[in-house]
PDB file of C-alpha atoms and ligand atoms in Angstrom:
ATOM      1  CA  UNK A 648      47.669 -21.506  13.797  1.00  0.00           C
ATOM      2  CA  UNK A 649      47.984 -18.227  11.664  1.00  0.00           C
ATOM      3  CA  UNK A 650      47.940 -18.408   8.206  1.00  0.00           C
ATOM      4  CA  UNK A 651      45.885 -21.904   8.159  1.00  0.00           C
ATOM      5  CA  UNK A 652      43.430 -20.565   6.315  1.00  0.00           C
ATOM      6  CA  UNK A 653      44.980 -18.991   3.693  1.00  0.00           C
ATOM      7  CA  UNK A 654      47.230 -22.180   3.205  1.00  0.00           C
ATOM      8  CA  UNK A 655      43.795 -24.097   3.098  1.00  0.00           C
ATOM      9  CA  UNK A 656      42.135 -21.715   0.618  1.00  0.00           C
ATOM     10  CA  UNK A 657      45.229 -22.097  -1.392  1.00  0.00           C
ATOM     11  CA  UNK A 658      45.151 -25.723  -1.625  1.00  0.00           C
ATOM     12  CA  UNK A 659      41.388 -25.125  -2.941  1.00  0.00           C
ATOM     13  CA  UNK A 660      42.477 -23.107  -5.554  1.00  0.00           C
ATOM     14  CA  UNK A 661      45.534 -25.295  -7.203  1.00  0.00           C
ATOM     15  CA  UNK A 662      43.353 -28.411  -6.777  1.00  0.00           C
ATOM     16  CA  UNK A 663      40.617 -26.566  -8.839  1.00  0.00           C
ATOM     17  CA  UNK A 664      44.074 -25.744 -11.010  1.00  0.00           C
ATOM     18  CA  UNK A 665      45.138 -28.752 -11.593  1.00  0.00           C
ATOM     19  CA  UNK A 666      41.913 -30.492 -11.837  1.00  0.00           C
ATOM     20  CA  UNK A 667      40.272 -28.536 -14.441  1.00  0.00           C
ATOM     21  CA  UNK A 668      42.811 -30.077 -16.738  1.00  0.00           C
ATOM     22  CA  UNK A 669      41.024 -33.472 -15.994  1.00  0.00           C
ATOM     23  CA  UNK A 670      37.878 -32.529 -15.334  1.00  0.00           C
ATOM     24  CA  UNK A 671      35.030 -29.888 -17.173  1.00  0.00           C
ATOM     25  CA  UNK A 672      33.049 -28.877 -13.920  1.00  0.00           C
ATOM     26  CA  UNK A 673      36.183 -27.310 -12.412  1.00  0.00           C
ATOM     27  CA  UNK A 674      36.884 -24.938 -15.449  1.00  0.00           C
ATOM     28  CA  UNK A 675      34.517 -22.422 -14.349  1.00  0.00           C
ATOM     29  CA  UNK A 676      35.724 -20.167 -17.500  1.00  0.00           C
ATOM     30  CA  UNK A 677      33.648 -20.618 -20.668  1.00  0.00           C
ATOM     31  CA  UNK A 678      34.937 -19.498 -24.822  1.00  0.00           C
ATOM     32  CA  UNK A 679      32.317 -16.490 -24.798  1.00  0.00           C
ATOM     33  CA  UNK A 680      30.790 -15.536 -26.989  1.00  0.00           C
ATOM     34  CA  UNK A 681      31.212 -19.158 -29.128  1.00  0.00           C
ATOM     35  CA  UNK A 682      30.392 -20.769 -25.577  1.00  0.00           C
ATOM     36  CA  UNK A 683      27.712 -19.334 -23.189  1.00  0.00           C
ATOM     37  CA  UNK A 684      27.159 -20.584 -19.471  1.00  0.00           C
ATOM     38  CA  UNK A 685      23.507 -20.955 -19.143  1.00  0.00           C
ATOM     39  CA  UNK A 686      21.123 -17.836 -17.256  1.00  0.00           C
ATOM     40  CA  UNK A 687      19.456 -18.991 -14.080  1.00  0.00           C
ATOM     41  CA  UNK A 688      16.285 -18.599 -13.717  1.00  0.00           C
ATOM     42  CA  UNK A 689      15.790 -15.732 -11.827  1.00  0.00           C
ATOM     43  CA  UNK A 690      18.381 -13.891 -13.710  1.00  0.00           C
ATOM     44  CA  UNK A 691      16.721 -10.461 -14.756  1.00  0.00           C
ATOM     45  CA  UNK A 692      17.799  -7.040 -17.277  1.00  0.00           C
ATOM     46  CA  UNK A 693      15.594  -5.340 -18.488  1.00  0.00           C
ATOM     47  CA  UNK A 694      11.690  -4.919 -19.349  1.00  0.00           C
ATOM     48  CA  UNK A 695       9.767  -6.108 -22.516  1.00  0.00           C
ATOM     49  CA  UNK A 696       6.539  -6.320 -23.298  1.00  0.00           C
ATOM     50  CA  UNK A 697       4.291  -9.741 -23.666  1.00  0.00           C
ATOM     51  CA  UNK A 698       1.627 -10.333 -26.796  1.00  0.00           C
ATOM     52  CA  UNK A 699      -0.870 -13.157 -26.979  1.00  0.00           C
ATOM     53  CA  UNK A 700      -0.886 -14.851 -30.001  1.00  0.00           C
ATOM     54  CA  UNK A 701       1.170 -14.335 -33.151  1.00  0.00           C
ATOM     55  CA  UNK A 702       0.068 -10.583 -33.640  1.00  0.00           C
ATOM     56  CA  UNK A 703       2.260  -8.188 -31.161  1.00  0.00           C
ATOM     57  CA  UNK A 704      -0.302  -5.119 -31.970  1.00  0.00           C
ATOM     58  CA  UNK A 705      -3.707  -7.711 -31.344  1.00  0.00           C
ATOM     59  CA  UNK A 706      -2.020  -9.711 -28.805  1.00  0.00           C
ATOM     60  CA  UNK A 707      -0.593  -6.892 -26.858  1.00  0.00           C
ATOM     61  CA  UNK A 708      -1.376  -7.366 -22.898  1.00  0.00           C
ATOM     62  CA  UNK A 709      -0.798  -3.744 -21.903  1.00  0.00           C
ATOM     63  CA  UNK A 710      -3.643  -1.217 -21.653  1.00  0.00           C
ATOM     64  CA  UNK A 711      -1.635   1.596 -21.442  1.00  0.00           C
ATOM     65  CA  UNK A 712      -2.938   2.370 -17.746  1.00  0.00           C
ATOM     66  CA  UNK A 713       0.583   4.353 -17.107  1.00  0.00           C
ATOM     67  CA  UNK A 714       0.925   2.831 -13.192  1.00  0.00           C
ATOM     68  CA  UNK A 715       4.485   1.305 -14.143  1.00  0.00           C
ATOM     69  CA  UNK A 716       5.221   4.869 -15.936  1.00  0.00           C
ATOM     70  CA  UNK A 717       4.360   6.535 -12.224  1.00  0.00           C
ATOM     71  CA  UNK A 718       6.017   3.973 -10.420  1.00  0.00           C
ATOM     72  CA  UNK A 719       9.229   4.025 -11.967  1.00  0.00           C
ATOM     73  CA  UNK A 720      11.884   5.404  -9.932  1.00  0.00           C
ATOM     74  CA  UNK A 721      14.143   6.984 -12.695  1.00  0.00           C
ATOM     75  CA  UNK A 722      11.137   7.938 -14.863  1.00  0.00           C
ATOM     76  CA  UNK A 723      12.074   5.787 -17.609  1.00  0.00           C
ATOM     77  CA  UNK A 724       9.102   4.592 -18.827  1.00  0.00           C
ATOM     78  CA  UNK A 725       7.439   6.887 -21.498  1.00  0.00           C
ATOM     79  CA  UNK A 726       3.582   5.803 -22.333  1.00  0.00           C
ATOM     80  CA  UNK A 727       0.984   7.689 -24.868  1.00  0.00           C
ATOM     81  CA  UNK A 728      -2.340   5.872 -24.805  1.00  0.00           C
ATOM     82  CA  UNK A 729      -4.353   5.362 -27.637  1.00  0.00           C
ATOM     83  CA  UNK A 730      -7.488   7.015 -28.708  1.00  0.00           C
ATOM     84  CA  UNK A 731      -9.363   4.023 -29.805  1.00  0.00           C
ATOM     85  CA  UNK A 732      -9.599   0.717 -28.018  1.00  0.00           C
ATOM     86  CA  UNK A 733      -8.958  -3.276 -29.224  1.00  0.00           C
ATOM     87  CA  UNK A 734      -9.991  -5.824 -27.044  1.00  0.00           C
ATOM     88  CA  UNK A 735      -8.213  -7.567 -24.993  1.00  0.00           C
ATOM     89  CA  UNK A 736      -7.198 -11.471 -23.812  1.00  0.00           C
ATOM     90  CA  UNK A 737     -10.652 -11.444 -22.886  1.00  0.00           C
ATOM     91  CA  UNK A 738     -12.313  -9.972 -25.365  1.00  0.00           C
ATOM     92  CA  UNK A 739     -12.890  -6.656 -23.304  1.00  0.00           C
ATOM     93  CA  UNK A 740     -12.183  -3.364 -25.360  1.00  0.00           C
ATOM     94  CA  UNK A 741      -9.443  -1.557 -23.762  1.00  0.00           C
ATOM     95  CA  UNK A 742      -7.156   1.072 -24.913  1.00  0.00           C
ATOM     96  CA  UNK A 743      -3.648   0.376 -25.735  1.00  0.00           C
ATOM     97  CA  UNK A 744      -0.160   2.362 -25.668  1.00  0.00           C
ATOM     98  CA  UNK A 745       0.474   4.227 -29.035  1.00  0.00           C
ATOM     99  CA  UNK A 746       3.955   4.903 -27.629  1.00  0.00           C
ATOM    100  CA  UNK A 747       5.327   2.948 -24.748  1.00  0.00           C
ATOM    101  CA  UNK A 748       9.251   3.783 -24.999  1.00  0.00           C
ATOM    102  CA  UNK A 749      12.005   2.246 -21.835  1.00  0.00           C
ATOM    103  CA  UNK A 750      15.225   4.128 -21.975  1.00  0.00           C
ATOM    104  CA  UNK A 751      17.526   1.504 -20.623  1.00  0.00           C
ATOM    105  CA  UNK A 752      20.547   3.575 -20.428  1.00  0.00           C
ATOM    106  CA  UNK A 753      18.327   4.866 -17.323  1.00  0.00           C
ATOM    107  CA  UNK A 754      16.717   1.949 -16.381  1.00  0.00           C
ATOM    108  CA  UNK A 755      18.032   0.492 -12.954  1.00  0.00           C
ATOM    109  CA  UNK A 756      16.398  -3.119 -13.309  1.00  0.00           C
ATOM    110  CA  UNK A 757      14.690  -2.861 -10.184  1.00  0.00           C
ATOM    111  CA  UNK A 758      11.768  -4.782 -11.512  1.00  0.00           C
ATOM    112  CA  UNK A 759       8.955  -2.360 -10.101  1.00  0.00           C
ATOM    113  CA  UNK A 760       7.156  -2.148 -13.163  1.00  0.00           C
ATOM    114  CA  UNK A 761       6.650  -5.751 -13.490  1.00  0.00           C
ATOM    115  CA  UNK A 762       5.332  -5.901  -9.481  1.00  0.00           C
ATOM    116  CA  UNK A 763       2.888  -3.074  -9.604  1.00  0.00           C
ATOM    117  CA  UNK A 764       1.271  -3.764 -13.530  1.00  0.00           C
ATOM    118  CA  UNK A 765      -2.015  -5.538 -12.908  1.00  0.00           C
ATOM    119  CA  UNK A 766      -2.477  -6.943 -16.106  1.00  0.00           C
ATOM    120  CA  UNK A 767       0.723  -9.291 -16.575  1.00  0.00           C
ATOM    121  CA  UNK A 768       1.885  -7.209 -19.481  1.00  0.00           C
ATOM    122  CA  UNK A 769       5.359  -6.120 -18.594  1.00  0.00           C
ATOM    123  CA  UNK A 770       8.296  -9.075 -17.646  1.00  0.00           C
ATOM    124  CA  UNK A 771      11.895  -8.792 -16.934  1.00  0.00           C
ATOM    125  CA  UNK A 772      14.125 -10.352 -20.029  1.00  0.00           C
ATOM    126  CA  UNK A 773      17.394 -11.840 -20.152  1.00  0.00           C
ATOM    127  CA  UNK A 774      18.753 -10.301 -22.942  1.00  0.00           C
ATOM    128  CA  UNK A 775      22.210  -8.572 -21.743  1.00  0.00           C
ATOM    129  CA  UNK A 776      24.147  -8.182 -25.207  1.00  0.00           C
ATOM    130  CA  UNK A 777      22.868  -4.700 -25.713  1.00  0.00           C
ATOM    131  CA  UNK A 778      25.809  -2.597 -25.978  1.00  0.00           C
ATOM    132  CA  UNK A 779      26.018   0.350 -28.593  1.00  0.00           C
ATOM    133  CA  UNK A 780      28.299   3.083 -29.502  1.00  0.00           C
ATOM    134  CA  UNK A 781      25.847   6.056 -28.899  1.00  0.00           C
ATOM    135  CA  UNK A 782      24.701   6.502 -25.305  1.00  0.00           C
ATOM    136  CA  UNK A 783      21.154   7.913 -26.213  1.00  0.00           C
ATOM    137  CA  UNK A 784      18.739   7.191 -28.672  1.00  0.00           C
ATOM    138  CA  UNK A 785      20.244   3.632 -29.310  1.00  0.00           C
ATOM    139  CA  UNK A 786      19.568   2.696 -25.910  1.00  0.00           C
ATOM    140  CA  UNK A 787      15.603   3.800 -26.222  1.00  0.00           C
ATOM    141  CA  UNK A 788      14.246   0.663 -26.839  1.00  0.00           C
ATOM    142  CA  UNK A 789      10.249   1.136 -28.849  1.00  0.00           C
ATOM    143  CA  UNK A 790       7.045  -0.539 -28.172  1.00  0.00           C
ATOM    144  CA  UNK A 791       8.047  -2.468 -31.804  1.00  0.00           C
ATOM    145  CA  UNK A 792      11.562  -3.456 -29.747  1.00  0.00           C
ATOM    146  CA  UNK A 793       9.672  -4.296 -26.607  1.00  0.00           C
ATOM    147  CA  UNK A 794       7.235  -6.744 -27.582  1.00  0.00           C
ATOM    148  CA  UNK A 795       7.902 -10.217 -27.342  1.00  0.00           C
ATOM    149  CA  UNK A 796       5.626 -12.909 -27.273  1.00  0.00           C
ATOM    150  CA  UNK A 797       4.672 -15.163 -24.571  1.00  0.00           C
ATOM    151  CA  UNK A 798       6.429 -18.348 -26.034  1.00  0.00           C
ATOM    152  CA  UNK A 799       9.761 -16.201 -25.375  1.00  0.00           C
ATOM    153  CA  UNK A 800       8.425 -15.554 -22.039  1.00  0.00           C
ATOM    154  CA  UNK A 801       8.155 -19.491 -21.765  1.00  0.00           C
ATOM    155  CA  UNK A 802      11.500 -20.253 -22.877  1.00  0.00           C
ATOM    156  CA  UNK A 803      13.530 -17.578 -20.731  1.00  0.00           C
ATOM    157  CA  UNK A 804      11.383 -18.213 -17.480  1.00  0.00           C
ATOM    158  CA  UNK A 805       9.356 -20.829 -17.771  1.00  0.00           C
ATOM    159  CA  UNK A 806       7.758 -21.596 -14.403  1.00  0.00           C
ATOM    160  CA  UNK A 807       7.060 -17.839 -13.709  1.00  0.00           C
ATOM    161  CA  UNK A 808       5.396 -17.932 -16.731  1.00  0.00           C
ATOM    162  CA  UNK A 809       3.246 -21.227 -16.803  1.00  0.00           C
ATOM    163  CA  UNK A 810       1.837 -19.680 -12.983  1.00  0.00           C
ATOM    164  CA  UNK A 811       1.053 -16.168 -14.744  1.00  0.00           C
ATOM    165  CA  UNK A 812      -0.578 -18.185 -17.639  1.00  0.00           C
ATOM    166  CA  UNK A 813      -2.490 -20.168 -14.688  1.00  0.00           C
ATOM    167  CA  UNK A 814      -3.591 -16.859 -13.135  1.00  0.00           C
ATOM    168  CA  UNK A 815      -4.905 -15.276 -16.279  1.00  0.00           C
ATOM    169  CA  UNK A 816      -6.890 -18.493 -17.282  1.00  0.00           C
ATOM    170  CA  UNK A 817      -8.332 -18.773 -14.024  1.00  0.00           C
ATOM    171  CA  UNK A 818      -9.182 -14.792 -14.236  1.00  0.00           C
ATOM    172  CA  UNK A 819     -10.773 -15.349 -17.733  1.00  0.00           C
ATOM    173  CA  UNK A 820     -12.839 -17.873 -16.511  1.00  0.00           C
ATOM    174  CA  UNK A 821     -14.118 -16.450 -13.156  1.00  0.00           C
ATOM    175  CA  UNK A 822     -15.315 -13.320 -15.454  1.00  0.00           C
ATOM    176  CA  UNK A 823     -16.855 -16.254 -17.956  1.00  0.00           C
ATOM    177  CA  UNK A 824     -18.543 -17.481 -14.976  1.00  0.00           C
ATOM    178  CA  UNK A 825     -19.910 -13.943 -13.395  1.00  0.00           C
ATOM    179  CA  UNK A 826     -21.273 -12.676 -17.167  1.00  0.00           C
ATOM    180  CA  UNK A 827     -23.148 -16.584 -17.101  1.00  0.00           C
ATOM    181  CA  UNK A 828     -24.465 -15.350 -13.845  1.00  0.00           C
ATOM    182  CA  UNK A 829     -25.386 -12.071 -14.947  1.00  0.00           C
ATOM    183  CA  UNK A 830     -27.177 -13.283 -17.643  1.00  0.00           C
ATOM    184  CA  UNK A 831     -29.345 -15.912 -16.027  1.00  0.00           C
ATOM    185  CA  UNK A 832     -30.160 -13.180 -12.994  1.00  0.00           C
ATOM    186  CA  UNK A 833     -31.244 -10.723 -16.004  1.00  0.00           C
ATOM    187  CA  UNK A 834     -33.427 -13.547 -17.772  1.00  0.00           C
ATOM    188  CA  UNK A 835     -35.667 -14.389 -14.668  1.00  0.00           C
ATOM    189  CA  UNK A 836     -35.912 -10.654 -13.749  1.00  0.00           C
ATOM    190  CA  UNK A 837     -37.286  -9.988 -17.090  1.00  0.00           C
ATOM    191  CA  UNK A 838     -39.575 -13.316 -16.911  1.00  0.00           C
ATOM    192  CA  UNK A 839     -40.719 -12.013 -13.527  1.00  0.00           C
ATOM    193  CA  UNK A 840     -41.763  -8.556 -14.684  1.00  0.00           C
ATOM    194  CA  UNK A 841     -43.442 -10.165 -17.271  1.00  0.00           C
ATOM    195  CA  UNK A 842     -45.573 -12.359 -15.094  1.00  0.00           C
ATOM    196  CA  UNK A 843     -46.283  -9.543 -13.064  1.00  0.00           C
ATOM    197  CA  UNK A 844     -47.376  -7.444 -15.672  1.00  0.00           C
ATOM    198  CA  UNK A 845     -49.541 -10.518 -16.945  1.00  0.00           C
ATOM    199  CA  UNK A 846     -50.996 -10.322 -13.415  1.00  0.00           C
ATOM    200  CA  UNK A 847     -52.805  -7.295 -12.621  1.00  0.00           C
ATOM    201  CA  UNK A 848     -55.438  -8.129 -16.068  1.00  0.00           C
ATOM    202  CA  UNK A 849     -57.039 -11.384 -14.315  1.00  0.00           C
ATOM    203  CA  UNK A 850     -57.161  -9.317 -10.565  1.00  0.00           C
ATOM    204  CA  UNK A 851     -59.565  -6.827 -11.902  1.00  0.00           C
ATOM    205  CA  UNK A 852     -61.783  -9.166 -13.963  1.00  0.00           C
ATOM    206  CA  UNK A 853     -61.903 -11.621 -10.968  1.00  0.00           C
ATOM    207  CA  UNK A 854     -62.445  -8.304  -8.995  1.00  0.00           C
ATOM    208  CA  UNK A 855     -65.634  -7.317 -11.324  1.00  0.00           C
ATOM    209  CA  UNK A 856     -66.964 -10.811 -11.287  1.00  0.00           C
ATOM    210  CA  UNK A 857     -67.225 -10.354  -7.462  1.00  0.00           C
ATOM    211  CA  UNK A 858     -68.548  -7.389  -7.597  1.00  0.00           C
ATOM    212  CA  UNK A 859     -71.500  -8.464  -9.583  1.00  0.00           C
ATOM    213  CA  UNK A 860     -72.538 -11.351  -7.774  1.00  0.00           C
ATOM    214  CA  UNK A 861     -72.592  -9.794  -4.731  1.00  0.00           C
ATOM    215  CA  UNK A 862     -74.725  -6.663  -5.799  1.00  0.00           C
ATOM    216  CA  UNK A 863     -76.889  -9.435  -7.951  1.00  0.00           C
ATOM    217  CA  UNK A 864     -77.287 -11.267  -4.294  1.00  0.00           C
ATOM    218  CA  UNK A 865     -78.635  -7.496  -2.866  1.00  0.00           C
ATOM    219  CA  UNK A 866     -81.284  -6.744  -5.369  1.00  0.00           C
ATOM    220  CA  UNK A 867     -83.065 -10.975  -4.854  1.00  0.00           C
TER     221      UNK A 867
HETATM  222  S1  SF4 B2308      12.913  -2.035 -14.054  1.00  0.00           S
HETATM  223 FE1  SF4 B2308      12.684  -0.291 -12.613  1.00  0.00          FE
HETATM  224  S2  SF4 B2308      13.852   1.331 -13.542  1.00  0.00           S
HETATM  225 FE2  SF4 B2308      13.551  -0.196 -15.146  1.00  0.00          FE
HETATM  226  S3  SF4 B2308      11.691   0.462 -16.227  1.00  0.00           S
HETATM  227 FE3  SF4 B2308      11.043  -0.940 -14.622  1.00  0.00          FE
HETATM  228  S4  SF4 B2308      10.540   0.368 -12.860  1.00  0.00           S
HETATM  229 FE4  SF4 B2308      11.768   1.590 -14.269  1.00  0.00          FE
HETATM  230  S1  SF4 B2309       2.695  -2.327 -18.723  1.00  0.00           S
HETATM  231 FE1  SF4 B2309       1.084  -2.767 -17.245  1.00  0.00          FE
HETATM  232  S2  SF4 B2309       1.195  -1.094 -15.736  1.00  0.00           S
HETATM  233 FE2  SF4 B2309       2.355  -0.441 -17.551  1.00  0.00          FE
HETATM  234  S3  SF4 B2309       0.852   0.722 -18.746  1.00  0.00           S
HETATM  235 FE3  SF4 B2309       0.851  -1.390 -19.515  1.00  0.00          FE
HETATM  236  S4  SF4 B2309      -0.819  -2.377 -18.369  1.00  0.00           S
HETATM  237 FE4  SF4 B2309      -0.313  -0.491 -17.265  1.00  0.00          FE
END
């Protein structure tokens, strides 16, 4: 019959109505900004920048490589590299970004910078209260604005975050185990050139020794 469905989505609606009187699950409507429904998971704004540690300069995961600054479609990013290096989570020196500016009043969220950086450094937040009266520099959010540390990273998305954690420990220690390696193939090179140079003293003298018996055995 026509008009069933309306009638049926209508009956949906008062007995989420009336009910939300009786019960809290069918007042979908929360006090903001007193009350706040919770973010899902997934739920992504805008970049920031992880740290290690409890020191955002030290801790800093981004080497200042500049592929999210290419990448970006609006060209938001804005990334000068430093002259001298720091090391890094493990312990490698590696540049890092004197300036790394994201204008966000430009920024589309489209998450490319965090898919194409190779080093985990860059993560979509959840902060969406960012509203200010000037359009421009207020919305230019600084390297000093940017970083966050990885506990945040833990409490806004924390299974993304445990696996990166997993990947980067699992990194650390396959570059542990391949300097080991390096290490113990350099030590029995070196103890093999040494034997070898050890060598070539007892050939001759064996070689002499030879020599004169045989020409001794000529002359009887
Ligand atoms: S989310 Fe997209 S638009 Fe925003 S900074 Fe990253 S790459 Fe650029
Ligand atoms: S955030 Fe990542 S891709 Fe961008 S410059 Fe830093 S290390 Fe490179």
């Amino acid at each position: 019959m026509i008009g069933t469905g309306i009638l049926k989505g209508m009956a949906v609606t008062a007995r989420n109505f009336v009910g939300s009187y009786f019960e809290k699950e069918r007042l979908i409507t929360v006090q903001y900004p007193e009350e706040r429904s919770p973010l899902p998971e997934n739920y992504r704004n805008f970049p920031f920048l992880i740290y290690d540690g409890d020191n955002s300069h030290a801790g800093l995961r981004c080497v200042a490589c500049k592929i999210c600054e290419k990448e970006c479609p609006p060209q938001c990013i804005y990334i000068v590299k430093s002259e001298d290096k720091k090391p890094d989570y493990m312990g490698k020196p590696q540049f890092y970004p004197k300036v790394f500016d994201i204008d966000i009043s430009v920024c589309m969220s489209c998450q490319i910078c965090v898919e194409v950086c190779p080093f985990e450094a860059i993560k979509m937040d959840k902060e969406f209260e960012l509203s200010q009266r000037e359009r421009f520099d207020h919305l230019l959010l600084r390297k000093e604005q940017l970083s966050k540390c990885n506990g945040y990273y833990h409490n806004i998305q924390p299974v993304e975050a445990e696996a990166v954690d997993n990947n980067l420990a699992d990194a650390a220690a396959a570059a542990e185990a391949k300097k080991r390696a390096a290490a113990e193939a350099a030590a029995k090179a070196a103890a093999a050139k040494a034997a070898a140079a050890a060598t070539p003293e007892t050939k001759p003298a064996a070689a002499a020794s030879s020599s004169s018996q045989t020409s001794s055995g000529r002359s009887d």
